[in-house]
Short mmCIF file of C-alpha atoms in Angstrom, two decimals:
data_model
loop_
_atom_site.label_atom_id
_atom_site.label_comp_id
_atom_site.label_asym_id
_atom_site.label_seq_id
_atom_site.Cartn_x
_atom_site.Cartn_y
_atom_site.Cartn_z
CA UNK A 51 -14.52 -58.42 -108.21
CA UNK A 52 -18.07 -59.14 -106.51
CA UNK A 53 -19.45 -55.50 -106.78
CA UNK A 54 -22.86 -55.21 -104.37
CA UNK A 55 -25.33 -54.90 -106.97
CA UNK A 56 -24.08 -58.64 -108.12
CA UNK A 57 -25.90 -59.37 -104.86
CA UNK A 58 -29.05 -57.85 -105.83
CA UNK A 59 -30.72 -60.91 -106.99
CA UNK A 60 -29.83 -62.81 -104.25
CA UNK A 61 -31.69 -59.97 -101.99
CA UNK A 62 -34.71 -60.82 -104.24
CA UNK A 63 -35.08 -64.27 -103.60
CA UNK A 64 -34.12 -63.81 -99.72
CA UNK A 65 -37.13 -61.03 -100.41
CA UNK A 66 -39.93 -63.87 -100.68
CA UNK A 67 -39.02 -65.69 -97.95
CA UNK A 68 -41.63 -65.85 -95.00
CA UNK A 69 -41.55 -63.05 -92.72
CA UNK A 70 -41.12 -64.97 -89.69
CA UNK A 71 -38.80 -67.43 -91.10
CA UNK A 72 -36.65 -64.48 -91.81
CA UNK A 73 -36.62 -62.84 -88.10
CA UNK A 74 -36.02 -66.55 -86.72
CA UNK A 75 -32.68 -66.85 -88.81
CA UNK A 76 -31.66 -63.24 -87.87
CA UNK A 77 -31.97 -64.33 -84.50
CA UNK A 78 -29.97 -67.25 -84.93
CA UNK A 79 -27.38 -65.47 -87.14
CA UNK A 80 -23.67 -64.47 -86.43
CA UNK A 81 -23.55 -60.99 -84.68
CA UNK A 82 -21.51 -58.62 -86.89
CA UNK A 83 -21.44 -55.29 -84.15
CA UNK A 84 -19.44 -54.34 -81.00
CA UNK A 85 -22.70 -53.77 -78.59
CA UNK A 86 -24.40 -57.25 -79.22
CA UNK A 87 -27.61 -55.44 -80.64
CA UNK A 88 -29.42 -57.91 -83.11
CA UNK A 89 -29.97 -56.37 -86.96
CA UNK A 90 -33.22 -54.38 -86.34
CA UNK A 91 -34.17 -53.67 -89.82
CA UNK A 92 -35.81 -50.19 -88.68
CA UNK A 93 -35.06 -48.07 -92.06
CA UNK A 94 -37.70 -47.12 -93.08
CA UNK A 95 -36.32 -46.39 -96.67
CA UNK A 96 -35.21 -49.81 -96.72
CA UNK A 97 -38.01 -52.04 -95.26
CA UNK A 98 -41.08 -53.95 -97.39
CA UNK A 99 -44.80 -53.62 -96.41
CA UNK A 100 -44.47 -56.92 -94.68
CA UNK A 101 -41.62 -54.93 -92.27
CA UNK A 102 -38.89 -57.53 -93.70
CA UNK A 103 -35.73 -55.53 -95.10
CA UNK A 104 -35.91 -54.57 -98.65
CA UNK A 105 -32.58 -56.08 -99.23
CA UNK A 106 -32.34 -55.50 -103.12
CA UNK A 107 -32.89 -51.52 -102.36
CA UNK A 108 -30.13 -51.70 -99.26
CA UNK A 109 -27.42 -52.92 -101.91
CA UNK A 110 -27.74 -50.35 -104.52
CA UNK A 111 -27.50 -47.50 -102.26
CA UNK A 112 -24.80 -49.09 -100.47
CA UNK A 113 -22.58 -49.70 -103.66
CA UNK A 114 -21.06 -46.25 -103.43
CA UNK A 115 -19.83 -47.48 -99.66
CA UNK A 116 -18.73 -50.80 -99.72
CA UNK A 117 -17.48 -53.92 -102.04
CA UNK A 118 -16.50 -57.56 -102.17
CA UNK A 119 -13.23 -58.23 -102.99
CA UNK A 120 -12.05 -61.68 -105.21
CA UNK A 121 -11.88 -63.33 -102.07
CA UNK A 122 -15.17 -62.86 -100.57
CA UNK A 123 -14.37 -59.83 -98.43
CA UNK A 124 -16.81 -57.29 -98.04
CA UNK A 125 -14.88 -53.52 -97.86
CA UNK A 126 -15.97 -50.62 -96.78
CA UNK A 127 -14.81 -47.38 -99.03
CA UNK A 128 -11.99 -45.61 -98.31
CA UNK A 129 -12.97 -42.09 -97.18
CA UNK A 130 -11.86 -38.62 -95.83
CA UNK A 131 -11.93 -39.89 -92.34
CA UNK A 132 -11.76 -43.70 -92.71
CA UNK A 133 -9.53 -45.97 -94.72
CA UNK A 134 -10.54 -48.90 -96.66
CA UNK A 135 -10.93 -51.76 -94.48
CA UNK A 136 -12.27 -55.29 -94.52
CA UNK A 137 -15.55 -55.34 -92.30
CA UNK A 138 -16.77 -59.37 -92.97
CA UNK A 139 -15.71 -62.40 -94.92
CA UNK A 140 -17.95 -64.71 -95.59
CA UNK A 141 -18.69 -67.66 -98.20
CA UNK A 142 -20.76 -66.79 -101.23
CA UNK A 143 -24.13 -68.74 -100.45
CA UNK A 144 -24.16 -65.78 -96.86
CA UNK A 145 -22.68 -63.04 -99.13
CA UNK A 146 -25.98 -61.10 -99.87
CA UNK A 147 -27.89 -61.22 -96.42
CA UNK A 148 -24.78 -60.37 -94.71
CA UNK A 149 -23.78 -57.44 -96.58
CA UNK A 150 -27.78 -56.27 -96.28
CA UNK A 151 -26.73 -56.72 -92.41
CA UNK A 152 -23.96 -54.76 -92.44
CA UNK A 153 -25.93 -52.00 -94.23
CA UNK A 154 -28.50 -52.05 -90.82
CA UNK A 155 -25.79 -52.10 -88.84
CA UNK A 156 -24.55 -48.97 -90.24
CA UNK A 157 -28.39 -47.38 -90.07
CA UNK A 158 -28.39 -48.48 -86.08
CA UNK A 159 -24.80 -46.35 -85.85
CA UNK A 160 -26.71 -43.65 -87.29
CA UNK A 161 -29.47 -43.82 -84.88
CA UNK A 162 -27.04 -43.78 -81.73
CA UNK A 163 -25.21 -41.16 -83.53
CA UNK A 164 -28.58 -38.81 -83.14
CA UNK A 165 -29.65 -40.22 -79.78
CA UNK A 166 -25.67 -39.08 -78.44
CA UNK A 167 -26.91 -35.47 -79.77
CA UNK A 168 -30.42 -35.41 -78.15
CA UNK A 169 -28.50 -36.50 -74.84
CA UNK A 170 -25.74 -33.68 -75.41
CA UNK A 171 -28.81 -30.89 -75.83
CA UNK A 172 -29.90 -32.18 -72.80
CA UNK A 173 -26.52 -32.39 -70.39
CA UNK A 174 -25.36 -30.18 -68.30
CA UNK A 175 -21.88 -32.10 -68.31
CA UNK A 176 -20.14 -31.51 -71.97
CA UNK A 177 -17.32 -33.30 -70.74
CA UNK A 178 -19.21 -36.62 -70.04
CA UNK A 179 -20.65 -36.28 -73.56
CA UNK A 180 -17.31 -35.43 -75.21
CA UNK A 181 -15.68 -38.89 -74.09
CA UNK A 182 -19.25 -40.53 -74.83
CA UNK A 183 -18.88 -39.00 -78.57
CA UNK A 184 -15.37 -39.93 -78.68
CA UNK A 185 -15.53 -43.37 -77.23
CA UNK A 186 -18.60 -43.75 -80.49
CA UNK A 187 -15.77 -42.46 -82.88
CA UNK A 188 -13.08 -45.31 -81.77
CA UNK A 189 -15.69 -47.68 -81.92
CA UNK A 190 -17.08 -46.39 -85.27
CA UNK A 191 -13.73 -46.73 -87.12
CA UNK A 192 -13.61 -50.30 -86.11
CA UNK A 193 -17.25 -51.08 -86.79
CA UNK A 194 -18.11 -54.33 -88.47
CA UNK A 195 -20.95 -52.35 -90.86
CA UNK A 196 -21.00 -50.95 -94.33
CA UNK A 197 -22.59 -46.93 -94.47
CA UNK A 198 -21.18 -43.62 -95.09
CA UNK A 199 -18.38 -43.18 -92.58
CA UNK A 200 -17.09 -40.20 -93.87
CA UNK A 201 -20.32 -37.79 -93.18
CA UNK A 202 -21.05 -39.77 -90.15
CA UNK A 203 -17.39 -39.72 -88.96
CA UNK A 204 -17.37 -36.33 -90.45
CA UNK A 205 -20.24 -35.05 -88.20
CA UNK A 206 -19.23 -36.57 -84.78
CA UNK A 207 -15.70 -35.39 -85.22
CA UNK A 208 -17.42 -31.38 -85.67
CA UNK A 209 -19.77 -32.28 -82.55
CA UNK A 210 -16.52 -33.09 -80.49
CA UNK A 211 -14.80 -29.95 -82.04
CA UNK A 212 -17.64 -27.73 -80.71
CA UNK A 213 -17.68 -29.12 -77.13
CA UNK A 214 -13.67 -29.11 -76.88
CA UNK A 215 -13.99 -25.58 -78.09
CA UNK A 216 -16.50 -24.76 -75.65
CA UNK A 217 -14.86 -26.50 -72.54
CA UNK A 218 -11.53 -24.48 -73.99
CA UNK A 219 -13.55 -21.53 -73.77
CA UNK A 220 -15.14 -21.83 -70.05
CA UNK A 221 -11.85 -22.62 -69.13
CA UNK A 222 -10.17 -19.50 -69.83
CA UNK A 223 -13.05 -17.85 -68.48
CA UNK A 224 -12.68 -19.30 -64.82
CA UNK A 225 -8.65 -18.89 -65.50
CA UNK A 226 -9.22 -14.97 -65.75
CA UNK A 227 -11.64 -15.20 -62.59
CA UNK A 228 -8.88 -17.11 -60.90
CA UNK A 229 -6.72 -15.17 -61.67
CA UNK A 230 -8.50 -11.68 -60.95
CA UNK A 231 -9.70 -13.27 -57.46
CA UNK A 232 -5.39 -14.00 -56.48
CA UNK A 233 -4.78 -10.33 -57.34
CA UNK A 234 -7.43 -9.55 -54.75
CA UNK A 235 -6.50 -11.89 -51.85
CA UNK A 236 -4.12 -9.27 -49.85
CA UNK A 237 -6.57 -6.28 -50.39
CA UNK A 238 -7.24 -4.28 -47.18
CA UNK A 239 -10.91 -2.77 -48.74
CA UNK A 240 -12.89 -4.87 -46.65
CA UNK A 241 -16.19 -3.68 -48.14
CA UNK A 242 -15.26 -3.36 -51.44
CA UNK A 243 -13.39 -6.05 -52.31
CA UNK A 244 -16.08 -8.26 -50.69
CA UNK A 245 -18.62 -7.67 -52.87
CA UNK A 246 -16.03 -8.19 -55.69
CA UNK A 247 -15.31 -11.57 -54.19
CA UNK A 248 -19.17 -12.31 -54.39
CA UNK A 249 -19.59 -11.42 -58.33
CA UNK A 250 -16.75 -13.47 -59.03
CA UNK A 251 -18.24 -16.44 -57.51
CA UNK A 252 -21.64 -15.74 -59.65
CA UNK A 253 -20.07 -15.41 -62.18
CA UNK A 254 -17.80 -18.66 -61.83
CA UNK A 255 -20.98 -20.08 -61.02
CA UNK A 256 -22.76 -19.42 -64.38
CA UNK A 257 -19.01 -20.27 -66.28
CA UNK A 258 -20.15 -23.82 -67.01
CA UNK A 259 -17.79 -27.09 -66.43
CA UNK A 260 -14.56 -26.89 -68.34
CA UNK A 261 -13.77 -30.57 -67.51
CA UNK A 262 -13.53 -31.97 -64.38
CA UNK A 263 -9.92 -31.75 -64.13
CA UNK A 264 -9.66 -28.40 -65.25
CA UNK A 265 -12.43 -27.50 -62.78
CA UNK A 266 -10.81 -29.39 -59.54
CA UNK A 267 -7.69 -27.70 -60.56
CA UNK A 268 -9.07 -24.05 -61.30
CA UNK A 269 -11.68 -24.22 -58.11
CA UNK A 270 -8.72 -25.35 -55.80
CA UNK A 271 -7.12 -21.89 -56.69
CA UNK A 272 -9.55 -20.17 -57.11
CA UNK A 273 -10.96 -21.17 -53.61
CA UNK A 274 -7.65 -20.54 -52.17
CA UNK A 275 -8.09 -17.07 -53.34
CA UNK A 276 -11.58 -16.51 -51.32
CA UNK A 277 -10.17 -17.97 -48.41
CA UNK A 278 -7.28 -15.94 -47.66
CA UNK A 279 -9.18 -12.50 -48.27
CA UNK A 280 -11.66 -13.80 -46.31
CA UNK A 281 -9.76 -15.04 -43.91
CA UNK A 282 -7.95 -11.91 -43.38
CA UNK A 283 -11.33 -10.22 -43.28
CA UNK A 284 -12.73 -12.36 -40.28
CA UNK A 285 -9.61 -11.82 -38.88
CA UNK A 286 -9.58 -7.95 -39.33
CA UNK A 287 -12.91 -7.29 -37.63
CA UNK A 288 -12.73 -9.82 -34.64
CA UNK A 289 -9.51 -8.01 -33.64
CA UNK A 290 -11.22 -4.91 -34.37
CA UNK A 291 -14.15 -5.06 -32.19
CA UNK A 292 -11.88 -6.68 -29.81
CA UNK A 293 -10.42 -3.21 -29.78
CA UNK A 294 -13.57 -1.39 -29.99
CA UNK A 295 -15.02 -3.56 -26.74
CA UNK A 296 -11.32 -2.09 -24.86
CA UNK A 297 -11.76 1.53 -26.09
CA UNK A 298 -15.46 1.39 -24.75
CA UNK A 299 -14.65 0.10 -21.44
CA UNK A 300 -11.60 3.12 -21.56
CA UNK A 301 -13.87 5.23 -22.28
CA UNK A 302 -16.68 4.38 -19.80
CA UNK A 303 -14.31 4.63 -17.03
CA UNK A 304 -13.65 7.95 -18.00
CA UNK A 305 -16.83 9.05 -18.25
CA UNK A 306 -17.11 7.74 -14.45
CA UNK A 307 -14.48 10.05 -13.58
CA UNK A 308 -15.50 12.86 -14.85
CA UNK A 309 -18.74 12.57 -13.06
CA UNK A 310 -16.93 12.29 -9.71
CA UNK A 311 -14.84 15.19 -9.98
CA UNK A 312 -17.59 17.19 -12.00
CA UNK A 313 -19.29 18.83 -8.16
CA UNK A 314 -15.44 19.60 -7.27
CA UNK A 315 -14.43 23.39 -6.53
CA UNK A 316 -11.05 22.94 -6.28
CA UNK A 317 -11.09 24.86 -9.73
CA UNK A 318 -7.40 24.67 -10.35
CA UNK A 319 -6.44 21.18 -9.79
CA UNK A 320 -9.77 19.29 -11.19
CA UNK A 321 -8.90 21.83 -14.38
CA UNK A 322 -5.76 19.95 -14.87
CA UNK A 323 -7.51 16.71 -13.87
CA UNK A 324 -9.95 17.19 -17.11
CA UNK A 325 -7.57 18.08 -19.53
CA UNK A 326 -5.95 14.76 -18.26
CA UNK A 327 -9.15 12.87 -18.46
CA UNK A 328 -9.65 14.30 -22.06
CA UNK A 329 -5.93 13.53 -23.55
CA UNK A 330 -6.66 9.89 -21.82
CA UNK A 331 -9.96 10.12 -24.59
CA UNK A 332 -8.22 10.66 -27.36
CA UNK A 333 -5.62 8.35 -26.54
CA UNK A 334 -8.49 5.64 -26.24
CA UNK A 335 -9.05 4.68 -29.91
CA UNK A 336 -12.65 4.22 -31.67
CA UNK A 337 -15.52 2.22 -30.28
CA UNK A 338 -17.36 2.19 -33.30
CA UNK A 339 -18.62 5.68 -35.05
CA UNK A 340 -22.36 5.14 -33.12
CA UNK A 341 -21.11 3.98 -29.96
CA UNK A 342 -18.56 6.83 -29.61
CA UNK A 343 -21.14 9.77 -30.62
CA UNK A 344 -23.21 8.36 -27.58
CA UNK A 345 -20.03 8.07 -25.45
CA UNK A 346 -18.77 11.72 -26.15
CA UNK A 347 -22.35 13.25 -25.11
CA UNK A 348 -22.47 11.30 -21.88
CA UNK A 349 -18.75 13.02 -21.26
CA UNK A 350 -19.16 16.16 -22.26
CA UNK A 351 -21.90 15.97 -19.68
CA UNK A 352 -19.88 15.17 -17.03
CA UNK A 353 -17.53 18.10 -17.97
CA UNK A 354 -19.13 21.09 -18.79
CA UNK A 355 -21.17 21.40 -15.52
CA UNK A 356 -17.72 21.69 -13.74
CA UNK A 357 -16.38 24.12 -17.24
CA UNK A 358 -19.64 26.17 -16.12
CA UNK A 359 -19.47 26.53 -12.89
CA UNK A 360 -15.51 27.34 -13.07
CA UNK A 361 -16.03 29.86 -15.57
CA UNK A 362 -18.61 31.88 -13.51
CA UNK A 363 -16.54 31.28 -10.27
CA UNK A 364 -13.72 33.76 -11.98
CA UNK A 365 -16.50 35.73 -12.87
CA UNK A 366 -17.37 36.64 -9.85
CA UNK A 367 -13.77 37.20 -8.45
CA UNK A 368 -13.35 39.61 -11.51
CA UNK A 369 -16.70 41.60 -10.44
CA UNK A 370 -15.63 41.25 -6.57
CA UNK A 371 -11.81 42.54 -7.40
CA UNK A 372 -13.37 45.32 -8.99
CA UNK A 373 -15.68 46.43 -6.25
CA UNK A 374 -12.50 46.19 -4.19
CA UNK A 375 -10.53 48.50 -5.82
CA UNK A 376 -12.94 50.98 -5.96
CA UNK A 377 -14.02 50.62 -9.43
CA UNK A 378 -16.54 53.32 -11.07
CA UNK A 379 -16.98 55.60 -13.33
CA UNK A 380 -13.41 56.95 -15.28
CA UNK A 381 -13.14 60.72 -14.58
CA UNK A 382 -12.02 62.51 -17.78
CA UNK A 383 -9.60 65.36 -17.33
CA UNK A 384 -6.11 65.20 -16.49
CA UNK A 385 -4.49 63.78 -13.19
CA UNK A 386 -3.93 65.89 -9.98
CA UNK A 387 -0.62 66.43 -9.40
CA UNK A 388 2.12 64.07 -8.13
CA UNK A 389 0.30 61.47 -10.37
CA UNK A 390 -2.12 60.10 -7.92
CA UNK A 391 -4.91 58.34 -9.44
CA UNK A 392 -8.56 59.90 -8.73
CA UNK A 393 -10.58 57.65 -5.71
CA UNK A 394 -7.55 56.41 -4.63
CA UNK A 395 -6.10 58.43 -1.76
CA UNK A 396 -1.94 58.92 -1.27
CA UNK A 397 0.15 57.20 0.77
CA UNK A 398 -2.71 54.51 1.30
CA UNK A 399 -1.34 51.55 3.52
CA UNK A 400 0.83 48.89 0.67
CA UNK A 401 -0.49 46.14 2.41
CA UNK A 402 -3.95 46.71 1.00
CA UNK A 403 -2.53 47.67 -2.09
CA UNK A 404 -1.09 44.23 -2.31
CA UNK A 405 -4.07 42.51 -1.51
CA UNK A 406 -6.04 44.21 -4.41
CA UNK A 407 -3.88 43.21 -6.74
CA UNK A 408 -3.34 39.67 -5.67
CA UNK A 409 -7.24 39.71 -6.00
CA UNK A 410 -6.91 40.93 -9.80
CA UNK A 411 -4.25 38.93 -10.49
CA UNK A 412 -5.14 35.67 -9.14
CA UNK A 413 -8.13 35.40 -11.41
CA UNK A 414 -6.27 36.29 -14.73
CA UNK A 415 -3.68 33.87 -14.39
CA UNK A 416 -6.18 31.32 -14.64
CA UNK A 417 -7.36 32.88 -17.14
CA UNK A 418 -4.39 33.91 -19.32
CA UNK A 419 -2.01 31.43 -17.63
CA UNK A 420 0.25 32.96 -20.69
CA UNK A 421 0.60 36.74 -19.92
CA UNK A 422 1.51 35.48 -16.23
CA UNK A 423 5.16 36.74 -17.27
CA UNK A 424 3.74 40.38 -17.57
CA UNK A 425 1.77 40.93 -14.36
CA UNK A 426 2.93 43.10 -11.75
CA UNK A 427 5.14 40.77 -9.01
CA UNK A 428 3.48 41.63 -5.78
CA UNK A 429 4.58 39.49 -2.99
CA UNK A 430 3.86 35.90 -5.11
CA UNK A 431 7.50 34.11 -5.57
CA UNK A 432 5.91 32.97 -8.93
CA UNK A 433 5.28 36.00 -10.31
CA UNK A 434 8.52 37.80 -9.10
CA UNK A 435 10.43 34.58 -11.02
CA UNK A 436 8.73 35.71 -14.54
CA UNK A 437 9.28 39.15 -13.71
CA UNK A 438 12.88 38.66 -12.84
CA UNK A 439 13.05 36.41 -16.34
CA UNK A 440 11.39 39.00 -18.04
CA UNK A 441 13.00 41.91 -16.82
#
């Protein structure tokens, strides 16, 4: 078997060949990787002080990697994440430059290796990096190169563990906000659930990309969600101060008339009128908590002029009935005989009897339209029906 440090002297002679004799045959030579990138020769480690590979020292560290077999192919190493595999086959007299090329090649694969990790620091789209990492892994395992695959395989295969863990991770993150934003969709807490709606999109916001189909996917729910609470919010309100704008207009006209019947003194029927135009209020719904304050002071000043005026109209029947019936000062002692009443002389004419107490009476049925039952009948058909019902 050709082991690589057979090729060693090979390297040596190849080693004192003029430095641009040697980059004009590696121009010239057969490309051996998948991206058509000439053998650069940048190692450091492995390069002369004229800059010309130090082939002799490329072959003894790559020994451990690679061999030739009996019939002049060059193997790489079987491995924890590669298998042994032929990478070139060439004749003897091209045995020990190529395998020094295959060596660079591996050192380039090592360079795009780190340049894939600068770029994934740098993203803010894992997802583009994870099929950029994994498309360098397929071509790795076929690469026409001799190195050690399994810490470099080794290493990219942990770097696309830690972004598929990652996008696995965002993903369940904007699953639960999904998720928590369909529970909310049919809630009636306008306010509340709003501003619950508006974290959820910060935070699906700051979530990251879980993959672009997961995302299309997720968003398209999760969107769905927003727009149906919303929707149902916009909704809510426009028919709402479409209500609002009708119990204001209600509620204006009211106010109108109460201001035309507030200079009547027709005290009995404009009462009922008023309680009418106040049941027709409440009946009117809300037009909004400000609006309504400002409505309900402009009608309570259209009512309580009338509520004034009526109450000291009765007033002043009470006072004149009084004066008619000779009110004064209550006599103590006990009543002359035959029960007649002190001031008021016996056998007085009924009719003004009746009138005196049509005068009391007419004023305390307004007032205590309840006890009307109880008051003496007179000569008023109403009265005498209670009294009859009563009696």
């Amino acid at each position: 078997m050709y082991t690589l440090s057979v090729a060693a002297d090979a390297a040596r002679r190849l080693q004192t060949m003029d430095h641009d004799t040697d980059r004009a045959n590696a121009a010239n030579s057969e490309r051996l990787d998948l991206d058509d990138t000439e053998v650069s020769g940048r190692a450091s480690s492995s390069t002369s002080r004229g800059g010309a590979p130090d082939l002799a020292a490329l072959l003894r560290t790559g020994e451990k990697w690679g061999y030739v077999d009996d019939d002049g192919g060059i193997h790489v190493r079987a491995g924890k994440h590669n298998e042994d595999r032929v990478v070139a086959r060439v004749p003897p007299s091209k045995r020990a430059e190529t395998i020094a090329k295959l060596l660079l090649r591996f050192q380039e694969l090592e360079d795009r290796f780190a340049q894939l990790q600068k770029e994934l620091r740098r993203s803010k789209n894992p997802t583009r990096n994870l099929k950029s990492l994994q498309s360098f892994v397929h071509w790795l395992e076929g690469a026409e190169a001799i190195g050690d695959y399994d810490s470099l395989l080794g290493r990219a295969h942990a770097e696309i563990s830690r972004i598929e863990s990652s996008l696995a991770r965002k993903q369940a993150a904007k699953l639960e906000l999904v998720e928590r934003a369909e529970a909310l969709a049919e809630s009636s807490k306008w306010k509340a659930t709003g501003e619950v709606m508006d974290e959820l999109m910060q935070e699906w916001k700051l979530a990251g990309s879980a993959g672009r189909e997961q995302d299309e996917e997720l968003w398209g729910r999760f969107n769905e969600a927003r727009r149906t609470f919303f929707g149902r919010r916009d909704a809510h309100f426009a028919e709402l101060k479409k209500s609002r704008a009708a119990a204001r207009e209600v509620k204006q006209s009211l106010i109108a008339r109460a201001e035309e019947l507030a200079p009547s003194t027709d005290y009995e029927g404009t009462f009922v009128e008023m309680q009418t135009l106040l049941d027709e209020w409440k009946r009117a719904g809300s037009a909004g908590r400000d609006i309504d304050d400002q409505l309900w002071e402009r009608f309570r000043a259209a009512r309580d002029p009338f509520f004034d005026r009526r109450k000291t109209h009765f007033a002043d029947q009470r006072r004149h009935g009084d004066k008619n019936r000779g009110g004064g000062p209550r006599r103590d002692g006990p009543r002359p005989a035959g029960g007649a009443r002190p001031g008021r002389p016996r056998g007085g004419p009924p009719g003004v009897l009746r009138s005196s107490l049509a005068d009391l009476v007419g004023p305390l049925q307004d007032l205590f339209p309840a006890d009307k039952g109880s008051e003496e009948p007179g000569d008023d058909p109403a009265v005498e029906k209670n009294s009859k019902r009563n009696g």
